[in-house]
PDB file of C-alpha atoms in Angstrom:
ATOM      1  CA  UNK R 136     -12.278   2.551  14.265  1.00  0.00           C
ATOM      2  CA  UNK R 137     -12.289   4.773  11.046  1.00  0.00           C
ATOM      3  CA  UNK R 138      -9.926   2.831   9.271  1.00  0.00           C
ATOM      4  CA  UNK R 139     -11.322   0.994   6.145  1.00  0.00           C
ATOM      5  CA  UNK R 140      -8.505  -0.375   4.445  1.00  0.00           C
ATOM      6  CA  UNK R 141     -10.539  -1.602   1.827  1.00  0.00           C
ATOM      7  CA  UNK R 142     -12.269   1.293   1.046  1.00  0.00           C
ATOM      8  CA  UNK R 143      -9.166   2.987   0.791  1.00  0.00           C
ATOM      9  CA  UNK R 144      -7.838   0.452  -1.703  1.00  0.00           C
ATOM     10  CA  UNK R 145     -10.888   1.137  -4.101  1.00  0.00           C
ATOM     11  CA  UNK R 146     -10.161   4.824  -3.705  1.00  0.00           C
ATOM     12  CA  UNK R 147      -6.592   4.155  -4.588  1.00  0.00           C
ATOM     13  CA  UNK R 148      -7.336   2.022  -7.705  1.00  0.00           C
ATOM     14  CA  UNK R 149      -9.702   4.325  -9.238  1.00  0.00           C
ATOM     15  CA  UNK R 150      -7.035   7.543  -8.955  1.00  0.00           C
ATOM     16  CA  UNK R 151      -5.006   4.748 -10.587  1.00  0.00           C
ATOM     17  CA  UNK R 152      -6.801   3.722 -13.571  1.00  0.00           C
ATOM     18  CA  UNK R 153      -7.718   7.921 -13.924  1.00  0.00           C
ATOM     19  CA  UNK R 154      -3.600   8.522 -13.911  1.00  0.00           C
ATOM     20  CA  UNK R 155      -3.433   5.949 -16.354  1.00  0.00           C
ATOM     21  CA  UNK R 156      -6.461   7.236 -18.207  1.00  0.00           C
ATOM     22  CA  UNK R 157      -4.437  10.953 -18.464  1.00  0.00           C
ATOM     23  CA  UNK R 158      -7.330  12.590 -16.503  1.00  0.00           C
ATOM     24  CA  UNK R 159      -5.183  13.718 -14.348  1.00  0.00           C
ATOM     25  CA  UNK R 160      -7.171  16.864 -12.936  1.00  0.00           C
ATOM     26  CA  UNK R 161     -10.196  14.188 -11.415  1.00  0.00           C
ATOM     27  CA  UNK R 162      -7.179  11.557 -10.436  1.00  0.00           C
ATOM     28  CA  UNK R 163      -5.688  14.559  -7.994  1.00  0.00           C
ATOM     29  CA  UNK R 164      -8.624  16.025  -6.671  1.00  0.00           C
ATOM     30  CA  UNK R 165      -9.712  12.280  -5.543  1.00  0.00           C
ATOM     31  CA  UNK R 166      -6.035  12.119  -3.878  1.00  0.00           C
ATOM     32  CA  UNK R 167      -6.986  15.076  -2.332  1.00  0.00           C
ATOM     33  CA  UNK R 168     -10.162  13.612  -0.503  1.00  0.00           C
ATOM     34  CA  UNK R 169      -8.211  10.082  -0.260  1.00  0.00           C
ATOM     35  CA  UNK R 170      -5.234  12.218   1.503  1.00  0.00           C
ATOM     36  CA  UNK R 171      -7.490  13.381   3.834  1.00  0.00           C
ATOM     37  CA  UNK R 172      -8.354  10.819   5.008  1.00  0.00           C
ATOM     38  CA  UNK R 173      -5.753   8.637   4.752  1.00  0.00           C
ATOM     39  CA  UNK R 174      -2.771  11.095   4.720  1.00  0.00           C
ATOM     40  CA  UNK R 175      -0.223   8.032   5.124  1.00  0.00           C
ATOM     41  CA  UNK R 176      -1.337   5.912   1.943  1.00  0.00           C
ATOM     42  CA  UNK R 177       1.438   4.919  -0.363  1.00  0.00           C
ATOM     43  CA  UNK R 178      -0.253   4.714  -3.477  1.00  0.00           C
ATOM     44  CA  UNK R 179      -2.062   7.762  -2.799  1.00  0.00           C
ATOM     45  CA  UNK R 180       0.900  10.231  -2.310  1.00  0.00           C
ATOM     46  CA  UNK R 181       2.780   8.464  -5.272  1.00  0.00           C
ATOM     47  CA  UNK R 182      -0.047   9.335  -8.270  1.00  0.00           C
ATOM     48  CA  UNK R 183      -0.824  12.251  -6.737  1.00  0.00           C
ATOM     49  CA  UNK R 184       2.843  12.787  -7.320  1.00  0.00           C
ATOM     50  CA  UNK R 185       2.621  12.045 -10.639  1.00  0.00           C
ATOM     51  CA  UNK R 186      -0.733  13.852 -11.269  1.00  0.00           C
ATOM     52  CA  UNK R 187       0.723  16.843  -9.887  1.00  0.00           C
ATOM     53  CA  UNK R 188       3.838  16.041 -12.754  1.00  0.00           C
ATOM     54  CA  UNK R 189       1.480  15.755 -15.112  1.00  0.00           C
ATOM     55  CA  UNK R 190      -0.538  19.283 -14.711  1.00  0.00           C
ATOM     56  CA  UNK R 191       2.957  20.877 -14.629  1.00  0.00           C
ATOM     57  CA  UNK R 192       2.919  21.845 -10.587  1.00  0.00           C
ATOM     58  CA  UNK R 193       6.033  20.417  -9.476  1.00  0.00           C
ATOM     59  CA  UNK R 194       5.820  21.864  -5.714  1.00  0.00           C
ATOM     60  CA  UNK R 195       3.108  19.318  -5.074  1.00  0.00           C
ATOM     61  CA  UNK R 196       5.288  16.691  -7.176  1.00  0.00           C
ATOM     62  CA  UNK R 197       7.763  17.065  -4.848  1.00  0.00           C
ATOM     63  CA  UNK R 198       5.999  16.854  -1.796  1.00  0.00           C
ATOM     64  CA  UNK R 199       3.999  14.093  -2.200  1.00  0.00           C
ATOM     65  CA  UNK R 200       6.738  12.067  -3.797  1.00  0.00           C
ATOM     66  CA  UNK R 201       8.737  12.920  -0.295  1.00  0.00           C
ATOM     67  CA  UNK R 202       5.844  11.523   1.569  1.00  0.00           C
ATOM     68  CA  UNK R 203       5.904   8.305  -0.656  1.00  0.00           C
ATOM     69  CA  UNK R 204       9.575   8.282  -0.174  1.00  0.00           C
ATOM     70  CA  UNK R 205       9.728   8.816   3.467  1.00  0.00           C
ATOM     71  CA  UNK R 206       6.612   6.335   4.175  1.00  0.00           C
ATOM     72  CA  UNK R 207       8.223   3.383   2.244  1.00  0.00           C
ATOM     73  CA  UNK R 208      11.641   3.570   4.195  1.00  0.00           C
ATOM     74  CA  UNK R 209       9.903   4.292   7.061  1.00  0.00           C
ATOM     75  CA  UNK R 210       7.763   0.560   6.139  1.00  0.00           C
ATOM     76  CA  UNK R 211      11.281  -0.909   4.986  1.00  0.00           C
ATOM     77  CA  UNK R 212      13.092   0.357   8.102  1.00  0.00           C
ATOM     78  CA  UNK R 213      10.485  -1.606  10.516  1.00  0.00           C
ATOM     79  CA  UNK R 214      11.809  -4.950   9.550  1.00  0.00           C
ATOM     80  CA  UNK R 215      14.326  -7.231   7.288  1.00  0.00           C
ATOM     81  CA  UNK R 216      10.937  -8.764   5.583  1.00  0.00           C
ATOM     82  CA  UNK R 217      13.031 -12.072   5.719  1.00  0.00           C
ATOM     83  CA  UNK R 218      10.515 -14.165   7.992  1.00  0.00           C
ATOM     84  CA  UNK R 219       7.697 -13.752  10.408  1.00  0.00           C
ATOM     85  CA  UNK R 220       9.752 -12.265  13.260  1.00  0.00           C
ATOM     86  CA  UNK R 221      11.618  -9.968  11.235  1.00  0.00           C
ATOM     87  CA  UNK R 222       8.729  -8.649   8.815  1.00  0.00           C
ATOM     88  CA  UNK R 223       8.000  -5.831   7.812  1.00  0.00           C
ATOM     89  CA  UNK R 224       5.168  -3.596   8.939  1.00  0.00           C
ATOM     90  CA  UNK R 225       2.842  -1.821   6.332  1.00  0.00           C
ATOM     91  CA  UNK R 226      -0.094   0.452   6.900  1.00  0.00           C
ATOM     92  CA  UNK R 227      -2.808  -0.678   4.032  1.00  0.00           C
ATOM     93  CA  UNK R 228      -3.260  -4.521   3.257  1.00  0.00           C
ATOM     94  CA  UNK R 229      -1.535  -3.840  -0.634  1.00  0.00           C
ATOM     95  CA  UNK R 230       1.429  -2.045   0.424  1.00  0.00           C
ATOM     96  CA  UNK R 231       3.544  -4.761   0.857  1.00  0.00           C
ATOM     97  CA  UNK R 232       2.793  -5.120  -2.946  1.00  0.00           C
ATOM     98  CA  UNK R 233       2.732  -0.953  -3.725  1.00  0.00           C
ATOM     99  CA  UNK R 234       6.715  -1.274  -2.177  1.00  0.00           C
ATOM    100  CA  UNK R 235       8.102  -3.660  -4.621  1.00  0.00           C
ATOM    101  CA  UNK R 236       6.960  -2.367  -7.363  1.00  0.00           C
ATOM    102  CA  UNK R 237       6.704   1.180  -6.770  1.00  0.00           C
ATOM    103  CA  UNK R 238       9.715   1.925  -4.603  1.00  0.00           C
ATOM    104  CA  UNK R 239      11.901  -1.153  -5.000  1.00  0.00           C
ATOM    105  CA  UNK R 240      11.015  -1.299  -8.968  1.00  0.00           C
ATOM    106  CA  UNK R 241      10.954  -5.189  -8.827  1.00  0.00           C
ATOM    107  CA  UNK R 242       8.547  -7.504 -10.065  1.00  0.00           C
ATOM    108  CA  UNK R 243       6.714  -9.687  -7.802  1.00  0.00           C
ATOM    109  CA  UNK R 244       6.122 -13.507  -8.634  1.00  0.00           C
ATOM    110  CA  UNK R 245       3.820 -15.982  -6.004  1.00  0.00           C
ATOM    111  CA  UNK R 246       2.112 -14.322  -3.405  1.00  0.00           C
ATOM    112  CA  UNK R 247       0.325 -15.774  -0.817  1.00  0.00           C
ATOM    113  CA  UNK R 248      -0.180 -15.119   3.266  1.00  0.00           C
ATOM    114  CA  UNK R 249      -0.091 -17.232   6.516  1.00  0.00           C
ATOM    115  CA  UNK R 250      -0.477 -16.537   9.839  1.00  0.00           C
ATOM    116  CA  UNK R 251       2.985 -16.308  12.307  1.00  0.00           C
ATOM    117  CA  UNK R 252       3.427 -18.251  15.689  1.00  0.00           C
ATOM    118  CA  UNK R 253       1.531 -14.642  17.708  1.00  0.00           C
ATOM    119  CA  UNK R 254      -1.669 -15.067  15.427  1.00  0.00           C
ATOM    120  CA  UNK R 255      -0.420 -11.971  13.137  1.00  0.00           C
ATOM    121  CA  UNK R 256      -1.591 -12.058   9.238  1.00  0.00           C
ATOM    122  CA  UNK R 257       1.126 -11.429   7.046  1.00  0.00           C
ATOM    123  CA  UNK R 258       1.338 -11.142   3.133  1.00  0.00           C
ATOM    124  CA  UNK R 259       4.308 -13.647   1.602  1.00  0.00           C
ATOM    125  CA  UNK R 260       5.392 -12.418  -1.583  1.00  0.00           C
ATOM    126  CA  UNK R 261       7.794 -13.030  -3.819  1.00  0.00           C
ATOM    127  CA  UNK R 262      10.402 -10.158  -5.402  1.00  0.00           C
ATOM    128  CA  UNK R 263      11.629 -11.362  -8.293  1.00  0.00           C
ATOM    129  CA  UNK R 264      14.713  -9.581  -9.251  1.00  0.00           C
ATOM    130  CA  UNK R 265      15.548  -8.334 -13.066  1.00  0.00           C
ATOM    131  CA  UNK R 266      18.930 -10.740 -12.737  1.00  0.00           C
ATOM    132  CA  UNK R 267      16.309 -13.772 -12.212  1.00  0.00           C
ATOM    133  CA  UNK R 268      16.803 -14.449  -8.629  1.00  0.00           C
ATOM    134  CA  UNK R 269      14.095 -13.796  -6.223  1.00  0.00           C
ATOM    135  CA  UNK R 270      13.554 -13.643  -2.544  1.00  0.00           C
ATOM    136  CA  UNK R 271      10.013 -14.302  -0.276  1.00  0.00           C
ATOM    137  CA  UNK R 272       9.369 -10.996   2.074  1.00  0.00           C
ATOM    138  CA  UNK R 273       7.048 -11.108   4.688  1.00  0.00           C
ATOM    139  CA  UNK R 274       4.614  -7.912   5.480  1.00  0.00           C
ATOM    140  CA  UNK R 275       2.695  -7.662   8.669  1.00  0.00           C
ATOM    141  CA  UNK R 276      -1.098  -6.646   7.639  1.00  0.00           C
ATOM    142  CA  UNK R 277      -2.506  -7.530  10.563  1.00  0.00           C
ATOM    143  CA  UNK R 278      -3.694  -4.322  11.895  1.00  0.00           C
ATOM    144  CA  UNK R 279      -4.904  -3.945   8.397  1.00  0.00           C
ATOM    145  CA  UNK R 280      -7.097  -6.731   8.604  1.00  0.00           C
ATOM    146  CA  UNK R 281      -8.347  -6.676  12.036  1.00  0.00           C
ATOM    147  CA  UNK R 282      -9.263  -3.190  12.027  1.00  0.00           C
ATOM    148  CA  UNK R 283     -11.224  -3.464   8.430  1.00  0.00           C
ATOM    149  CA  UNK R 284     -14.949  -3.848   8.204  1.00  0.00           C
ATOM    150  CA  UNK R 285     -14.608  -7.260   6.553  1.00  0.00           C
ATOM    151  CA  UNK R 286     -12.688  -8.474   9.851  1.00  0.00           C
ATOM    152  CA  UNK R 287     -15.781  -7.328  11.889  1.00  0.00           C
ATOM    153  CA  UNK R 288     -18.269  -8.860   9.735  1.00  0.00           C
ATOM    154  CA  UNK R 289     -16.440 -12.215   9.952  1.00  0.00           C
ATOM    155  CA  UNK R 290     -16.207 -12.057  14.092  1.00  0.00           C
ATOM    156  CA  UNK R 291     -20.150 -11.262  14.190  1.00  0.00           C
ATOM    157  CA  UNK R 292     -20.549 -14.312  11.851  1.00  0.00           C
ATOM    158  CA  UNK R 293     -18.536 -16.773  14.092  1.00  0.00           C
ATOM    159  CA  UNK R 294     -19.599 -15.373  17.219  1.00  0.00           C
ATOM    160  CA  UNK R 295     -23.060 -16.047  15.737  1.00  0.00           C
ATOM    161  CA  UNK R 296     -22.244 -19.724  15.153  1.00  0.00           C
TER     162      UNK R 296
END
């Protein structure tokens, strides 16, 4: 009921761009609140990681680059990603995007989503690999979506109808 993926994706960007932006003090204090919250968010444990590199207190780097760690196998344990069936279950609707290129180091090429044979939403995207080759992985978002604002918004709107 308190999930907003969404929201949490804004949150996440902006402690991005303020990483990126080498204000690292304001880019860990919003992990902090975003933590709080959200204590399982990839993106958010990995630049607070970093932030926490960056202002030279390499406890906290440690520990929340653990949590990032643990989280993506933990995502990358739940399935092969190969297909709908096998796929592989992430917590925010970008993480399937936040693994590749923040755990796996890969670049991703198409990405797109469908819907498997039970109804469940899944992002399809493509790693592409350094040596050229690539491979489609499937990530079930489903709970993501379903549980977000947005998804309640649309249901009043075609209940409505």
């Amino acid at each position: 009921e308190n999930y907003l993926p969404y929201e949490q994706m804004t949150v996440e960007s902006k402690i991005f761009q303020l990483n990126h932006e080498k204000n690292y003090r304001s880019a860990s204090l919003l992990c902090d609140s975003l933590l709080s919250k959200y204590p399982f968010s990839l993106l958010g444990n990995r630049e607070k990681s970093f932030s926490c590199k960056k202002l030279n207190d390499f406890i906290g780097q440690q520990i929340y680059f653990n949590r990032f760690n643990k989280i993506s196998e933990a995502c990358l344990f739940s399935g092969k990603g190969s297909d709908y069936s096998n796929s592989i279950f992430v917590l925010g609707p970008a993480d399937g995007q936040n693994l590749i290129r923040y755990f796996l180091f890969q670049d991703i090429g198409e990405m797109g989503s469908g819907y498997s044979g039970d109804k469940y939403l899944h992002d399809i995207l493509e790693m592409k690999f350094k040596d050229g080759k690539s491979v489609k992985l499937y990530f079930n978002i489903n709970h993501a979506i379903e549980n977000s604002t947005f998804a309640k918004e649309l249901h009043k709107i075609q209940n409505n109808n």
